[in-house]
mmCIF file with all atom_site columns, N, CA and C in Angstrom:
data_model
loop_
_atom_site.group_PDB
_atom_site.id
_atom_site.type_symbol
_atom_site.label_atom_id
_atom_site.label_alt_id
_atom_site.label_comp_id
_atom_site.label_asym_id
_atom_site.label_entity_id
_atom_site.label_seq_id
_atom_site.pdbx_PDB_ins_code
_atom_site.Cartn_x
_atom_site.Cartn_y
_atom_site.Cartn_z
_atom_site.occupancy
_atom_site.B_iso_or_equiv
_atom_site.pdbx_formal_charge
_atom_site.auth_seq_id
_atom_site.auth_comp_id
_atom_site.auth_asym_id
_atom_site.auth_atom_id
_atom_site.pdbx_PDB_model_num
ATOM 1   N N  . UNK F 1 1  ? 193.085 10.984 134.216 1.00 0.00 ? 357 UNK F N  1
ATOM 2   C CA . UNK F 1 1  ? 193.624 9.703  134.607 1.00 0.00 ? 357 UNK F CA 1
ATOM 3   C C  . UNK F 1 1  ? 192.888 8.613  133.874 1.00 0.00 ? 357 UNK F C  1
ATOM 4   N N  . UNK F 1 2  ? 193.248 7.361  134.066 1.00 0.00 ? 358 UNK F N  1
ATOM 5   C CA . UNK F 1 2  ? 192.914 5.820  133.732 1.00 0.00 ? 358 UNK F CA 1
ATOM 6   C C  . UNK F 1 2  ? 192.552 5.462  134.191 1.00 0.00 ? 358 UNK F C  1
ATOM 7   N N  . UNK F 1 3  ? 191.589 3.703  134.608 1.00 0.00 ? 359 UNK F N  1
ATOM 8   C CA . UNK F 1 3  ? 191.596 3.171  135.244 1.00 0.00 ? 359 UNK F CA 1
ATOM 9   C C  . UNK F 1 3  ? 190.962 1.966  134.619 1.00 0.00 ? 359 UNK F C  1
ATOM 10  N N  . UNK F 1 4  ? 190.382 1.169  135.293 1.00 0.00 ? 360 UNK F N  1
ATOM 11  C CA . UNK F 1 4  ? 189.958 -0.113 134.264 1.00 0.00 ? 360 UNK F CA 1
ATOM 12  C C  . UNK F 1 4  ? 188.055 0.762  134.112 1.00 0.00 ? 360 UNK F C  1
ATOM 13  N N  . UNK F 1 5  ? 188.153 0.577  133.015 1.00 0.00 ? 361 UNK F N  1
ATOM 14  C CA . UNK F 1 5  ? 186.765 0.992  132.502 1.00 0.00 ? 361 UNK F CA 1
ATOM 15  C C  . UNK F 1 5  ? 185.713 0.597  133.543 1.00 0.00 ? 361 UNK F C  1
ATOM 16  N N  . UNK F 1 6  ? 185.381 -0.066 134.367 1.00 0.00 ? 362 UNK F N  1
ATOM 17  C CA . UNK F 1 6  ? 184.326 -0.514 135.461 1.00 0.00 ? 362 UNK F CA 1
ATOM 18  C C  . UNK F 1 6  ? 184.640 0.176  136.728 1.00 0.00 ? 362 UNK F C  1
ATOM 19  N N  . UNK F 1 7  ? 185.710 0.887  136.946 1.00 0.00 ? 363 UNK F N  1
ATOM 20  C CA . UNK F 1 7  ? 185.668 1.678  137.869 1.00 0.00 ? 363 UNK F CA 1
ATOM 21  C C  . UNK F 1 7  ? 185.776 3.746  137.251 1.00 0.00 ? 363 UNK F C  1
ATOM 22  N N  . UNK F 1 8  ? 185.479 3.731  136.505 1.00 0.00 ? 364 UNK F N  1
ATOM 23  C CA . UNK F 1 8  ? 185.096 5.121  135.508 1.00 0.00 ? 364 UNK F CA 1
ATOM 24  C C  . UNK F 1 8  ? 184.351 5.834  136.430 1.00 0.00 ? 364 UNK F C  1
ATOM 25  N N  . UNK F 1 9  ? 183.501 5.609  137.080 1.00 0.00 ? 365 UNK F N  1
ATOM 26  C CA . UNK F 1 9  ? 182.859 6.750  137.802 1.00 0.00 ? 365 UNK F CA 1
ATOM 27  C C  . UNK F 1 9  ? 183.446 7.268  138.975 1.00 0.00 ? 365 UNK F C  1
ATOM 28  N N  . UNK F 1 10 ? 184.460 6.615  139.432 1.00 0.00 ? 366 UNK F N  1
ATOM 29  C CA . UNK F 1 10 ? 184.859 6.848  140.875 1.00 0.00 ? 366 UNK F CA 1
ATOM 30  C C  . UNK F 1 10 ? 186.087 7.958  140.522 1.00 0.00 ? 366 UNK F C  1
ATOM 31  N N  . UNK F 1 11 ? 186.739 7.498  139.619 1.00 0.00 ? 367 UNK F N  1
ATOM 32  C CA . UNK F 1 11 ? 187.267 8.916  139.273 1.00 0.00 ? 367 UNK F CA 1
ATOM 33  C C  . UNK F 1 11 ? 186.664 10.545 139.065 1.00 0.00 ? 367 UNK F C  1
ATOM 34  N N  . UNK F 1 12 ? 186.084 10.458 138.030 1.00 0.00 ? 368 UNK F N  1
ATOM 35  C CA . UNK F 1 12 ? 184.862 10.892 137.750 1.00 0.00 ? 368 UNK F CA 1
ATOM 36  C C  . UNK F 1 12 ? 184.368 11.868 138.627 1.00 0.00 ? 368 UNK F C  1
ATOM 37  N N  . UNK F 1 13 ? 183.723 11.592 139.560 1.00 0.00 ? 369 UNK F N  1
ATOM 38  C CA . UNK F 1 13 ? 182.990 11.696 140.633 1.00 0.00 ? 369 UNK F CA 1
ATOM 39  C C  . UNK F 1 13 ? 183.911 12.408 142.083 1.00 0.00 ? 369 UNK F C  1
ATOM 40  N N  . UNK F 1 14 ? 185.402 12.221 141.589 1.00 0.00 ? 370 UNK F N  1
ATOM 41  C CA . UNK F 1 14 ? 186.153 12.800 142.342 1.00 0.00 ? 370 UNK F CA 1
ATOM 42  C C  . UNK F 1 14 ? 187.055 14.068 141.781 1.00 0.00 ? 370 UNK F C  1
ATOM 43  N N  . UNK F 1 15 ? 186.471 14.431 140.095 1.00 0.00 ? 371 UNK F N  1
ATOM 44  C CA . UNK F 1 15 ? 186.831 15.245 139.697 1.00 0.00 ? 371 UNK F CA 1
ATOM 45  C C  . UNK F 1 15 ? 187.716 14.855 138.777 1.00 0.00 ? 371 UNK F C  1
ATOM 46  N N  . UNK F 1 16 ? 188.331 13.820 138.355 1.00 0.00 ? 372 UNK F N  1
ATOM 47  C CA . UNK F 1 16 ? 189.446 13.606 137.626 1.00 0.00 ? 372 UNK F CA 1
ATOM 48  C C  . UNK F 1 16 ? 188.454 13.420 136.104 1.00 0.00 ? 372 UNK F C  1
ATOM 49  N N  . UNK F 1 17 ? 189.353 13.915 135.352 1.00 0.00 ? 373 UNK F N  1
ATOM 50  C CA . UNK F 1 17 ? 189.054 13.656 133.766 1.00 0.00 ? 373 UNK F CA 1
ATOM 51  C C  . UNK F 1 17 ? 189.405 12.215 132.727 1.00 0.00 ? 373 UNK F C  1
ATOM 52  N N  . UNK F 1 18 ? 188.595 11.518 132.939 1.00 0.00 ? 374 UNK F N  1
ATOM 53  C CA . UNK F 1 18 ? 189.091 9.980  132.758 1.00 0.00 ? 374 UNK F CA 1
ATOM 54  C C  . UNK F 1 18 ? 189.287 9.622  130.979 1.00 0.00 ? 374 UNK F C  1
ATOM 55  N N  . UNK F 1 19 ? 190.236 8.683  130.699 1.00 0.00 ? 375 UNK F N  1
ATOM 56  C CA . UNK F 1 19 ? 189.958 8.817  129.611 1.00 0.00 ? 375 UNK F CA 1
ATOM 57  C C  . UNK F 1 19 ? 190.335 6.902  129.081 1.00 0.00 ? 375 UNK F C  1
ATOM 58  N N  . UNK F 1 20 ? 190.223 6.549  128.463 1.00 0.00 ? 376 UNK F N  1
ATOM 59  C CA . UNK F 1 20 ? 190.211 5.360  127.824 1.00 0.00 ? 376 UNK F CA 1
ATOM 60  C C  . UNK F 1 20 ? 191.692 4.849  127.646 1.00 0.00 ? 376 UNK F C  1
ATOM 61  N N  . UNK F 1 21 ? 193.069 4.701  127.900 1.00 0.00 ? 377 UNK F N  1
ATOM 62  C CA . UNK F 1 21 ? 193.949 4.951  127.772 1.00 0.00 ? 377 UNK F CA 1
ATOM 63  C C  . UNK F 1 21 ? 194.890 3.418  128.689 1.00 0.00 ? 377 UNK F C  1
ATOM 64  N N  . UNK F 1 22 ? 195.917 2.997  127.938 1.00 0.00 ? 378 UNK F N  1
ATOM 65  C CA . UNK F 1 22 ? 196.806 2.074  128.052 1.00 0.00 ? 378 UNK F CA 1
ATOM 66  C C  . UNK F 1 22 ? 197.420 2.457  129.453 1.00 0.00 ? 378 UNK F C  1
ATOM 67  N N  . UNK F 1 23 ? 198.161 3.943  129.143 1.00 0.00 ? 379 UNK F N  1
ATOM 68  C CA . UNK F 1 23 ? 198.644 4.504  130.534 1.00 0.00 ? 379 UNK F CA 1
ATOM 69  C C  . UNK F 1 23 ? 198.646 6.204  130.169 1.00 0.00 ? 379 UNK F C  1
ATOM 70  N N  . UNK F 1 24 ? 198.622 6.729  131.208 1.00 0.00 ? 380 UNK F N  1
ATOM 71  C CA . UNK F 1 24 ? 198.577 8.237  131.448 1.00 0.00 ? 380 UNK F CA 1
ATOM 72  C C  . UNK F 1 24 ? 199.243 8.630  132.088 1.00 0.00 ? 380 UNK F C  1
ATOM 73  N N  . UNK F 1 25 ? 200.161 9.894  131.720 1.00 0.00 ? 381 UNK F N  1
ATOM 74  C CA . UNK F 1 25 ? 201.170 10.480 132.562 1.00 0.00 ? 381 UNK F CA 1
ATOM 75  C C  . UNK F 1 25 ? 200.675 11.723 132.651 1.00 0.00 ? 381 UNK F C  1
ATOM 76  N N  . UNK F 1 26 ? 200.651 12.446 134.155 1.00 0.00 ? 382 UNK F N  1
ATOM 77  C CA . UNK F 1 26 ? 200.079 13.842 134.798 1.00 0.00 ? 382 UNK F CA 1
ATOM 78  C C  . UNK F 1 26 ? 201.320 14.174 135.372 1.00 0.00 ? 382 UNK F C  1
ATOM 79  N N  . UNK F 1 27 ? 202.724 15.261 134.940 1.00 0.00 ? 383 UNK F N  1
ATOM 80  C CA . UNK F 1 27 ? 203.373 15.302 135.465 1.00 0.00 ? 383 UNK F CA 1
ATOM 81  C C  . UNK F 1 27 ? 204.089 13.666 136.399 1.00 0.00 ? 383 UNK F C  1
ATOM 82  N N  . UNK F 1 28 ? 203.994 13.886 137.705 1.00 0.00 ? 384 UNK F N  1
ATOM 83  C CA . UNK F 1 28 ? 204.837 13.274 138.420 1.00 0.00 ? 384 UNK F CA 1
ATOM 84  C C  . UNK F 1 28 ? 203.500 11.745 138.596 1.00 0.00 ? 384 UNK F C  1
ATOM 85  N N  . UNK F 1 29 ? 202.362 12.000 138.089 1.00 0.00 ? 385 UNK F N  1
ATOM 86  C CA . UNK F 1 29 ? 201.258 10.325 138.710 1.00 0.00 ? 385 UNK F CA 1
ATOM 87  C C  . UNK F 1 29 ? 201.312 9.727  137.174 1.00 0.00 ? 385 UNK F C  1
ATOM 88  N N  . UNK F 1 30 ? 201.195 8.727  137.717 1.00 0.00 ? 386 UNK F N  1
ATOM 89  C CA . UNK F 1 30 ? 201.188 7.599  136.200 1.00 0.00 ? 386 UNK F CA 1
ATOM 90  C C  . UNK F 1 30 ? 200.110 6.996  136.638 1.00 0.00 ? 386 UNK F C  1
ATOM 91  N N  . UNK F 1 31 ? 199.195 6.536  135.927 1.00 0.00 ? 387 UNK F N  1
ATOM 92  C CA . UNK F 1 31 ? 198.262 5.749  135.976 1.00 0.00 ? 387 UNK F CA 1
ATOM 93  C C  . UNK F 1 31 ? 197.962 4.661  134.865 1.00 0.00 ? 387 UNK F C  1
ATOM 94  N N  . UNK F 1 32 ? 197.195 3.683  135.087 1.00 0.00 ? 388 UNK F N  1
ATOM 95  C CA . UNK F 1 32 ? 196.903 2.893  133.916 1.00 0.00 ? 388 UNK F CA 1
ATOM 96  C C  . UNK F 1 32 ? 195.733 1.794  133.872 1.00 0.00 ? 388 UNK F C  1
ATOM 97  N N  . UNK F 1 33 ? 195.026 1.239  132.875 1.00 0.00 ? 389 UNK F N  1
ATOM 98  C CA . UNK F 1 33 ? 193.770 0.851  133.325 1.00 0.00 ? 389 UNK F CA 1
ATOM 99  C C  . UNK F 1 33 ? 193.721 -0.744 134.223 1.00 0.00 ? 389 UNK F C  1
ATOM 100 N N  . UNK F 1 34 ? 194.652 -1.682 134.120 1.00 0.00 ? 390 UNK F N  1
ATOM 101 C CA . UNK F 1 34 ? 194.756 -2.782 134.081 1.00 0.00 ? 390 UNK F CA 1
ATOM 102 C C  . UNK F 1 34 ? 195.579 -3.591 134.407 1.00 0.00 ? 390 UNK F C  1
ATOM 103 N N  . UNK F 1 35 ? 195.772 -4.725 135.117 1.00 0.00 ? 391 UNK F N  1
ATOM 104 C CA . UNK F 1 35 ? 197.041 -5.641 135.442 1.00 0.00 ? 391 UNK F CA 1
ATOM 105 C C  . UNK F 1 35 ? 198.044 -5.749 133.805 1.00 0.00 ? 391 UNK F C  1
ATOM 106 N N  . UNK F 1 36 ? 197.519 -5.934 132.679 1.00 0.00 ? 392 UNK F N  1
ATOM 107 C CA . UNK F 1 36 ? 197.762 -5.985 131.560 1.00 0.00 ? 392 UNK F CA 1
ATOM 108 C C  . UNK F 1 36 ? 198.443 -4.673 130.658 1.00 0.00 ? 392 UNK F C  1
ATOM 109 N N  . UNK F 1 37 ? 198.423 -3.866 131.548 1.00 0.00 ? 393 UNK F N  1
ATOM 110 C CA . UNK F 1 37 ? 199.104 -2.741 130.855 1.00 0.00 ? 393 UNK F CA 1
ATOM 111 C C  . UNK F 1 37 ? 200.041 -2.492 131.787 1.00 0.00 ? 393 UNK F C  1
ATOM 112 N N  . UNK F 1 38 ? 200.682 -3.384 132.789 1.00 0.00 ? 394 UNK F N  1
ATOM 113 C CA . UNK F 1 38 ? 201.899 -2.717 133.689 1.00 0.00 ? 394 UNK F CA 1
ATOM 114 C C  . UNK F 1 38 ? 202.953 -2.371 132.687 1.00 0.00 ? 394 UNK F C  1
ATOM 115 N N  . UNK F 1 39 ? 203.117 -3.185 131.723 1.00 0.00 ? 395 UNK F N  1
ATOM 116 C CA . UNK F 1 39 ? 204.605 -2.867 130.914 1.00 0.00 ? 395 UNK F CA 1
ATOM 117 C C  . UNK F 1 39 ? 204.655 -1.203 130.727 1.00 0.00 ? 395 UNK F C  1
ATOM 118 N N  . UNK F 1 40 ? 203.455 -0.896 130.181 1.00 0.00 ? 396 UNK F N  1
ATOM 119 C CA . UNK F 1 40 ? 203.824 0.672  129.607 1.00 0.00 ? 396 UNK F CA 1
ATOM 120 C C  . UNK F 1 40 ? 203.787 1.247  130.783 1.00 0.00 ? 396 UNK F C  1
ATOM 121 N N  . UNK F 1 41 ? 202.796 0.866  132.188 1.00 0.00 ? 397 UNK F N  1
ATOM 122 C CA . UNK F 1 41 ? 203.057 1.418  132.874 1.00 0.00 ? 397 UNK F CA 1
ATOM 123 C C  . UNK F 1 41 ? 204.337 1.652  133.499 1.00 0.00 ? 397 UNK F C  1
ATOM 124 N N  . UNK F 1 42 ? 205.154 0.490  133.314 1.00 0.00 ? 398 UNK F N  1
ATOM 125 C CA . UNK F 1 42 ? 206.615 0.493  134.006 1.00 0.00 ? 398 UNK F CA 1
ATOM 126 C C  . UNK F 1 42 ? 207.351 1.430  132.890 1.00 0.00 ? 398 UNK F C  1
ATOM 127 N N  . UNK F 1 43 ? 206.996 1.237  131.598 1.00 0.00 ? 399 UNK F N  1
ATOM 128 C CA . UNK F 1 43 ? 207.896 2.091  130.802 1.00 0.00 ? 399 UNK F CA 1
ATOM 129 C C  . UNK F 1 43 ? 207.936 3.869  130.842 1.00 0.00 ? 399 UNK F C  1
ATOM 130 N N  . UNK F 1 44 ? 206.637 4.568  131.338 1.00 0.00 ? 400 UNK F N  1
ATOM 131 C CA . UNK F 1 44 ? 205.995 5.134  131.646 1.00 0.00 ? 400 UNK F CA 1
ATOM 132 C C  . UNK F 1 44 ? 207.262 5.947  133.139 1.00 0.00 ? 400 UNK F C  1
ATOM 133 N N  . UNK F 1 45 ? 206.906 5.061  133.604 1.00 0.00 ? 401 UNK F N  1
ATOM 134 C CA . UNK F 1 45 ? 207.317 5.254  135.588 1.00 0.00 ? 401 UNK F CA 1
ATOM 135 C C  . UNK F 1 45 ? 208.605 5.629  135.263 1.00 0.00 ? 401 UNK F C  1
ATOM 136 N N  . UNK F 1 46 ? 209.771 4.489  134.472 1.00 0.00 ? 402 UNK F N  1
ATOM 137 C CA . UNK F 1 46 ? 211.140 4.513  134.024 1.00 0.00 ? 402 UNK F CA 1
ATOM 138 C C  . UNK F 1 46 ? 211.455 5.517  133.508 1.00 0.00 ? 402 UNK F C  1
ATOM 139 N N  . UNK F 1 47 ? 210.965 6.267  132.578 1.00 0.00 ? 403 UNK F N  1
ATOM 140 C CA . UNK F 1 47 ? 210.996 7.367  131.685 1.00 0.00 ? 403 UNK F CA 1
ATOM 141 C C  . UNK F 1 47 ? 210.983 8.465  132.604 1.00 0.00 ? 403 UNK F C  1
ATOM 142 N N  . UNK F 1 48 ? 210.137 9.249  133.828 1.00 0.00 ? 404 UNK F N  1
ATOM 143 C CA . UNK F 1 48 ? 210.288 9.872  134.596 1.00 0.00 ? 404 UNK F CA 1
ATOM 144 C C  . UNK F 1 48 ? 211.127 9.657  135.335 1.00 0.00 ? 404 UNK F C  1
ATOM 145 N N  . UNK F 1 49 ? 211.664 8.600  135.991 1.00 0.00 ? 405 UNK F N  1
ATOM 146 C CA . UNK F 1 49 ? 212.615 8.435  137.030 1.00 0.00 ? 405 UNK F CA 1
ATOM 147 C C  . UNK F 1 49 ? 214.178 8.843  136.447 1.00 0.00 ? 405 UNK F C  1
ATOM 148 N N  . UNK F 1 50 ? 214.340 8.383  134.950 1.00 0.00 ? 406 UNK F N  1
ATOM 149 C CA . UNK F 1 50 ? 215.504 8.244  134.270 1.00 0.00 ? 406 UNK F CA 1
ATOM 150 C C  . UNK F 1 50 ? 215.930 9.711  133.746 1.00 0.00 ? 406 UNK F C  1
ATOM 151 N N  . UNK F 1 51 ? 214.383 10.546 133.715 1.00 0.00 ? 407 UNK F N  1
ATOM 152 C CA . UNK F 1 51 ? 214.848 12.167 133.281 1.00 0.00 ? 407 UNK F CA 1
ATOM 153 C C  . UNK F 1 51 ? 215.195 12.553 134.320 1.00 0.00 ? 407 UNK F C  1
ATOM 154 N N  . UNK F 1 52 ? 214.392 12.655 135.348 1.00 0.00 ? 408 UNK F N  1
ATOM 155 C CA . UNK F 1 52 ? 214.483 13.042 136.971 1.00 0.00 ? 408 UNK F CA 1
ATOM 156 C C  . UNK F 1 52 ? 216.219 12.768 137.537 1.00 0.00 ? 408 UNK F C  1
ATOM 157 N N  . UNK F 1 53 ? 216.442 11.463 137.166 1.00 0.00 ? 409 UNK F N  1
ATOM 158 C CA . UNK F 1 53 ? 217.879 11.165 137.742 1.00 0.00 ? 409 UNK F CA 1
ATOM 159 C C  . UNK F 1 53 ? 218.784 12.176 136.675 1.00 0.00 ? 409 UNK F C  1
ATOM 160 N N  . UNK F 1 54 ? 218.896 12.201 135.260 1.00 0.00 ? 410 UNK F N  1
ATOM 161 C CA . UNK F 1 54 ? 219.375 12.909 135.010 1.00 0.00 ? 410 UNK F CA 1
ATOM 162 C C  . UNK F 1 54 ? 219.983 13.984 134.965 1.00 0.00 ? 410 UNK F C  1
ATOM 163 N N  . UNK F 1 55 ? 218.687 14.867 135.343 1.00 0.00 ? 411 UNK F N  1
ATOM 164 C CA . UNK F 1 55 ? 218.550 16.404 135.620 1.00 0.00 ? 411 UNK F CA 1
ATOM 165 C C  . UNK F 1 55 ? 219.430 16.216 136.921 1.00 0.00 ? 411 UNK F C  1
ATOM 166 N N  . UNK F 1 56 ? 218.756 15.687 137.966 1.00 0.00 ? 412 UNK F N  1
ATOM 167 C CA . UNK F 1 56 ? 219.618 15.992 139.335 1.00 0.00 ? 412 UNK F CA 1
ATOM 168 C C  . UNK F 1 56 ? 220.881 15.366 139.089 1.00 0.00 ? 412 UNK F C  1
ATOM 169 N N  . UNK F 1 57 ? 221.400 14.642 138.466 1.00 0.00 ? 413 UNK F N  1
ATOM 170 C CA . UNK F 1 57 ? 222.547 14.620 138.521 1.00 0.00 ? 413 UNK F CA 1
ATOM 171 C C  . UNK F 1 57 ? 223.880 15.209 137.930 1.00 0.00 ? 413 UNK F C  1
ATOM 172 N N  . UNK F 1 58 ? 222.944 16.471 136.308 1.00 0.00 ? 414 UNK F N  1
ATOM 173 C CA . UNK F 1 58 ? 223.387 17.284 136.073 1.00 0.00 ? 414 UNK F CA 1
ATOM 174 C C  . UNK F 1 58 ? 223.312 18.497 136.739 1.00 0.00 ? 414 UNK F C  1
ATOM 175 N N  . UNK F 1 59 ? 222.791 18.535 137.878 1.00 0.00 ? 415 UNK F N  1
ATOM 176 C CA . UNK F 1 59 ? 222.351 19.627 138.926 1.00 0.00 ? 415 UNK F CA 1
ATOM 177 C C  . UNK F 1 59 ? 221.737 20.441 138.556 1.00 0.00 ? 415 UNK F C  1
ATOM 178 N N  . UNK F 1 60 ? 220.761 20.269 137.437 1.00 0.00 ? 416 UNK F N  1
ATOM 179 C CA . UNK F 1 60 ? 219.494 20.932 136.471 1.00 0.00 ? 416 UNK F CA 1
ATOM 180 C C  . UNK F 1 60 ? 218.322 20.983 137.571 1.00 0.00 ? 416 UNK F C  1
ATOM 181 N N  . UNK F 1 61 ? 217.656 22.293 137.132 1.00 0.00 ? 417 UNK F N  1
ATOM 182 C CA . UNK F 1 61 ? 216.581 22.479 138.088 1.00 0.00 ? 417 UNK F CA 1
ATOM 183 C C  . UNK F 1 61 ? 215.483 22.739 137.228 1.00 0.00 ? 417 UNK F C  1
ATOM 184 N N  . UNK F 1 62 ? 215.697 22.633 135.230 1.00 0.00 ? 418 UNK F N  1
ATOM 185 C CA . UNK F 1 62 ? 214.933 22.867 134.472 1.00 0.00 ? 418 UNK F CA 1
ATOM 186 C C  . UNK F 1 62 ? 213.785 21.604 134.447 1.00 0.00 ? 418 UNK F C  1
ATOM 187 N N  . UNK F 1 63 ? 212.887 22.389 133.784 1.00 0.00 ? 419 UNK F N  1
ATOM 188 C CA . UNK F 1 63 ? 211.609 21.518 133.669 1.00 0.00 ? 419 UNK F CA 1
ATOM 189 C C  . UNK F 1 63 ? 212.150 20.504 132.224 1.00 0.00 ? 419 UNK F C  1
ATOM 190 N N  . UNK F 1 64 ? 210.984 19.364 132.748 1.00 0.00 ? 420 UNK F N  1
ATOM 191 C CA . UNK F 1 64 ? 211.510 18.038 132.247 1.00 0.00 ? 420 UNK F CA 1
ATOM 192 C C  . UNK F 1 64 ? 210.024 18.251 130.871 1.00 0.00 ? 420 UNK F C  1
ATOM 193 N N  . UNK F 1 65 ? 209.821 18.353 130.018 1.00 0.00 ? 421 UNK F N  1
ATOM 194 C CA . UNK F 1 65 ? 208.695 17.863 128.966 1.00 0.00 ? 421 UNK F CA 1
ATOM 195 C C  . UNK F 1 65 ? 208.731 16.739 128.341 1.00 0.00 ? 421 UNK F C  1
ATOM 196 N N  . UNK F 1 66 ? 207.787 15.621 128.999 1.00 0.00 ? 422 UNK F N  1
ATOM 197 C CA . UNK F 1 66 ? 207.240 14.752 127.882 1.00 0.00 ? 422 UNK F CA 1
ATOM 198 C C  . UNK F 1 66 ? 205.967 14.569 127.609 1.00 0.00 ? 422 UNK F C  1
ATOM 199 N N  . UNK F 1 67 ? 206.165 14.078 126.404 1.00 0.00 ? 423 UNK F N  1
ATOM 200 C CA . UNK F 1 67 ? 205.095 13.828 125.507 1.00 0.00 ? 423 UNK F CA 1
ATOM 201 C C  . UNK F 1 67 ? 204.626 12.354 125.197 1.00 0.00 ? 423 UNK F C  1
ATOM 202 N N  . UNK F 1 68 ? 203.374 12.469 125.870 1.00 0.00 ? 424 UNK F N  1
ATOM 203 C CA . UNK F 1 68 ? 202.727 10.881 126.315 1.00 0.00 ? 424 UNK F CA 1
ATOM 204 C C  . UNK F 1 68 ? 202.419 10.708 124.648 1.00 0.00 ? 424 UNK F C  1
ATOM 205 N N  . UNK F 1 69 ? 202.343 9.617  124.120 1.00 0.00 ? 425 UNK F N  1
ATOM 206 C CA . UNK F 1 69 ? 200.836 9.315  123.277 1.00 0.00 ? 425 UNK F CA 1
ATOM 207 C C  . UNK F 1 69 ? 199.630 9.741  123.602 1.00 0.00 ? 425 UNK F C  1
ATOM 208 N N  . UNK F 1 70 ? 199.377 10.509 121.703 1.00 0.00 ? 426 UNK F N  1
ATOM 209 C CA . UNK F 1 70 ? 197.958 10.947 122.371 1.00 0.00 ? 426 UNK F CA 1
ATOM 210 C C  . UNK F 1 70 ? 197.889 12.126 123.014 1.00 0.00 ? 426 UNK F C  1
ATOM 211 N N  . UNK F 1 71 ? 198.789 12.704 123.308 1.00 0.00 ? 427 UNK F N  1
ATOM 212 C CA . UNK F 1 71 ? 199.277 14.209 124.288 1.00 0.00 ? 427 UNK F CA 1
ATOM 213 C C  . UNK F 1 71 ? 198.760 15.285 123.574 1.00 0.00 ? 427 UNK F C  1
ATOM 214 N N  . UNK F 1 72 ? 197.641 16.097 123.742 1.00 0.00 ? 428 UNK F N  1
ATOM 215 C CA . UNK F 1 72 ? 197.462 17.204 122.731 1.00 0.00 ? 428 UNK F CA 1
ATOM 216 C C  . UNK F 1 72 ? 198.800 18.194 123.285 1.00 0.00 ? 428 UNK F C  1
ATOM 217 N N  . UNK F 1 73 ? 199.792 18.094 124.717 1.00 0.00 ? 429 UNK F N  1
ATOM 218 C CA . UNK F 1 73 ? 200.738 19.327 124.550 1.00 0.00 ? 429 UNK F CA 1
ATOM 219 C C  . UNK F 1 73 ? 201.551 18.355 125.572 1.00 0.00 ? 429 UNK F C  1
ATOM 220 N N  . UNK F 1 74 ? 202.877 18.388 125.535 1.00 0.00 ? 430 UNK F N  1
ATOM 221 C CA . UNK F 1 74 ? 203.823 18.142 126.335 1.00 0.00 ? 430 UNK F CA 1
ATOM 222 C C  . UNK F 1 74 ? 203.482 18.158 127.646 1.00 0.00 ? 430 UNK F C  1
ATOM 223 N N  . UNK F 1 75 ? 203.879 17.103 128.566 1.00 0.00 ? 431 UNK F N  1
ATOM 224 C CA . UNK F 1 75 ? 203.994 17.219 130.142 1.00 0.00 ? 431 UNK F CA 1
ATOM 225 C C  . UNK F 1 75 ? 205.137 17.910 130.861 1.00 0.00 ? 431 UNK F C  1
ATOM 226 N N  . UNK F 1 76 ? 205.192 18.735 131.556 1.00 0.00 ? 432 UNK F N  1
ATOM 227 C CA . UNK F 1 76 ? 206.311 19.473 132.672 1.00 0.00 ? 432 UNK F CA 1
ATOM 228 C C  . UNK F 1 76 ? 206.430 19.149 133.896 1.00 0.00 ? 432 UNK F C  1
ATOM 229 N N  . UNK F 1 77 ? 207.758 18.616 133.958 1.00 0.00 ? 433 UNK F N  1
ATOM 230 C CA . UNK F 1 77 ? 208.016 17.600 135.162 1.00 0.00 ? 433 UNK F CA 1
ATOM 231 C C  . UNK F 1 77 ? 208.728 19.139 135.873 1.00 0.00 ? 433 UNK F C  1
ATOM 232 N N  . UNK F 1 78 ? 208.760 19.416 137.184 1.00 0.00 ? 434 UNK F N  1
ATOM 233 C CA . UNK F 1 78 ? 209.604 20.685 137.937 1.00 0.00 ? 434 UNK F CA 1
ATOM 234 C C  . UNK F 1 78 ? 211.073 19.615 138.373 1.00 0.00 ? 434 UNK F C  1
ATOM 235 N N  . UNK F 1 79 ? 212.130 19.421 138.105 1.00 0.00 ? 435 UNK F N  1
ATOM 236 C CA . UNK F 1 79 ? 213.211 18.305 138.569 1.00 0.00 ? 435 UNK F CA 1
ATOM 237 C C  . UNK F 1 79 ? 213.912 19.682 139.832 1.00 0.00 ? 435 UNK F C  1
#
């Protein structure tokens, strides 16, 4: 996950793997560091919701893969 660089340890410390990042997508959590990065975060959020609606509305039960920036491997959404 993300968060604003001054709160880095609290993740951290709760096990999450933090990383320096505009926004981060984990499957179905989006995260992001800053009031200043909502856009990607909204673009981010939109992008899951818009595959998600898709799939269910093609009555698809296949997995959704995207690929954040920066992604060493595709994300798998279960729709």
């Amino acid at each position: 996950m993300t968060s604003s660089p001054d709160a880095k340890l609290d993740p951290e410390r709760a096990g999450a793997h933090w990383l320096e990042e505009e926004v981060l997508v984990l499957r179905d959590w989006v995260s992001n560091r800053t009031p200043e990065d909502t856009p990607a975060f909204n673009a981010a959020f939109k992008g899951i919701l818009t595959q998600r609606t898709r799939h269910h509305s093609q009555g698809s039960s296949k997995d959704i893969h995207l690929m954040p920036e920066n992604a060493a491997e595709p994300l798998r959404l279960r729709c």
